[in-house]
GROMACS .gro file of C-alpha atoms in nm:
model
   67
    1UNK     CA    1   9.396  14.034  11.600
    2UNK     CA    2   9.310  14.194  11.932
    3UNK     CA    3   8.942  14.259  11.855
    4UNK     CA    4   8.888  13.893  11.785
    5UNK     CA    5   8.656  13.762  11.521
    6UNK     CA    6   8.503  14.052  11.330
    7UNK     CA    7   8.221  13.837  11.192
    8UNK     CA    8   8.117  13.735  11.543
    9UNK     CA    9   8.133  14.093  11.670
   10UNK     CA   10   7.908  14.215  11.387
   11UNK     CA   11   7.669  13.927  11.451
   12UNK     CA   12   7.648  14.017  11.821
   13UNK     CA   13   7.569  14.380  11.733
   14UNK     CA   14   7.272  14.264  11.527
   15UNK     CA   15   7.132  14.010  11.775
   16UNK     CA   16   6.814  14.084  11.967
   17UNK     CA   17   6.884  14.170  12.328
   18UNK     CA   18   7.184  14.393  12.260
   19UNK     CA   19   7.042  14.723  12.383
   20UNK     CA   20   7.356  14.925  12.307
   21UNK     CA   21   7.342  14.866  11.932
   22UNK     CA   22   6.968  14.800  11.878
   23UNK     CA   23   6.879  15.150  11.761
   24UNK     CA   24   7.074  15.130  11.434
   25UNK     CA   25   7.016  14.768  11.334
   26UNK     CA   26   7.098  14.608  11.101
   27UNK     CA   27   7.468  14.690  11.118
   28UNK     CA   28   7.684  14.641  10.808
   29UNK     CA   29   8.058  14.659  10.779
   30UNK     CA   30   8.155  14.941  10.542
   31UNK     CA   31   8.511  15.011  10.654
   32UNK     CA   32   8.786  14.824  10.834
   33UNK     CA   33   9.131  14.924  10.943
   34UNK     CA   34   9.397  14.720  11.124
   35UNK     CA   35   9.617  14.854  11.402
   36UNK     CA   36   9.930  14.713  11.559
   37UNK     CA   37   9.860  14.868  11.898
   38UNK     CA   38   9.533  14.848  12.091
   39UNK     CA   39   9.577  15.207  12.213
   40UNK     CA   40   9.593  15.334  11.854
   41UNK     CA   41   9.272  15.145  11.769
   42UNK     CA   42   9.095  15.288  12.074
   43UNK     CA   43   9.203  15.643  11.988
   44UNK     CA   44   9.083  15.598  11.630
   45UNK     CA   45   8.747  15.464  11.749
   46UNK     CA   46   8.712  15.768  11.976
   47UNK     CA   47   8.790  15.996  11.679
   48UNK     CA   48   8.531  15.816  11.463
   49UNK     CA   49   8.269  15.901  11.726
   50UNK     CA   50   8.364  16.271  11.715
   51UNK     CA   51   8.207  16.530  11.485
   52UNK     CA   52   8.499  16.504  11.242
   53UNK     CA   53   8.491  16.124  11.249
   54UNK     CA   54   8.119  16.109  11.182
   55UNK     CA   55   8.165  16.348  10.889
   56UNK     CA   56   8.435  16.114  10.754
   57UNK     CA   57   8.200  15.816  10.786
   58UNK     CA   58   7.920  15.999  10.609
   59UNK     CA   59   8.150  16.111  10.327
   60UNK     CA   60   8.304  15.764  10.290
   61UNK     CA   61   7.962  15.597  10.286
   62UNK     CA   62   7.824  15.843  10.029
   63UNK     CA   63   8.132  15.815   9.805
   64UNK     CA   64   8.159  15.436   9.796
   65UNK     CA   65   7.805  15.306   9.848
   66UNK     CA   66   7.525  15.383   9.608
   67UNK     CA   67   7.200  15.195   9.666
   0.00000   0.00000   0.00000
């Protein structure tokens, strides 16, 4: 796995002192997808941050997570 340990990455996003991810704490993993090529993963991450990608995230979260 290129990204390394997913548990550790999520933990680092939630730690105090991480100014890049502090605004939306606590982070939870709601979706995961594996890629063979790092470039494909980077392109997908860029898409997720687009208007269409954010709409997908919102729809996925609403459909599968009821609190």
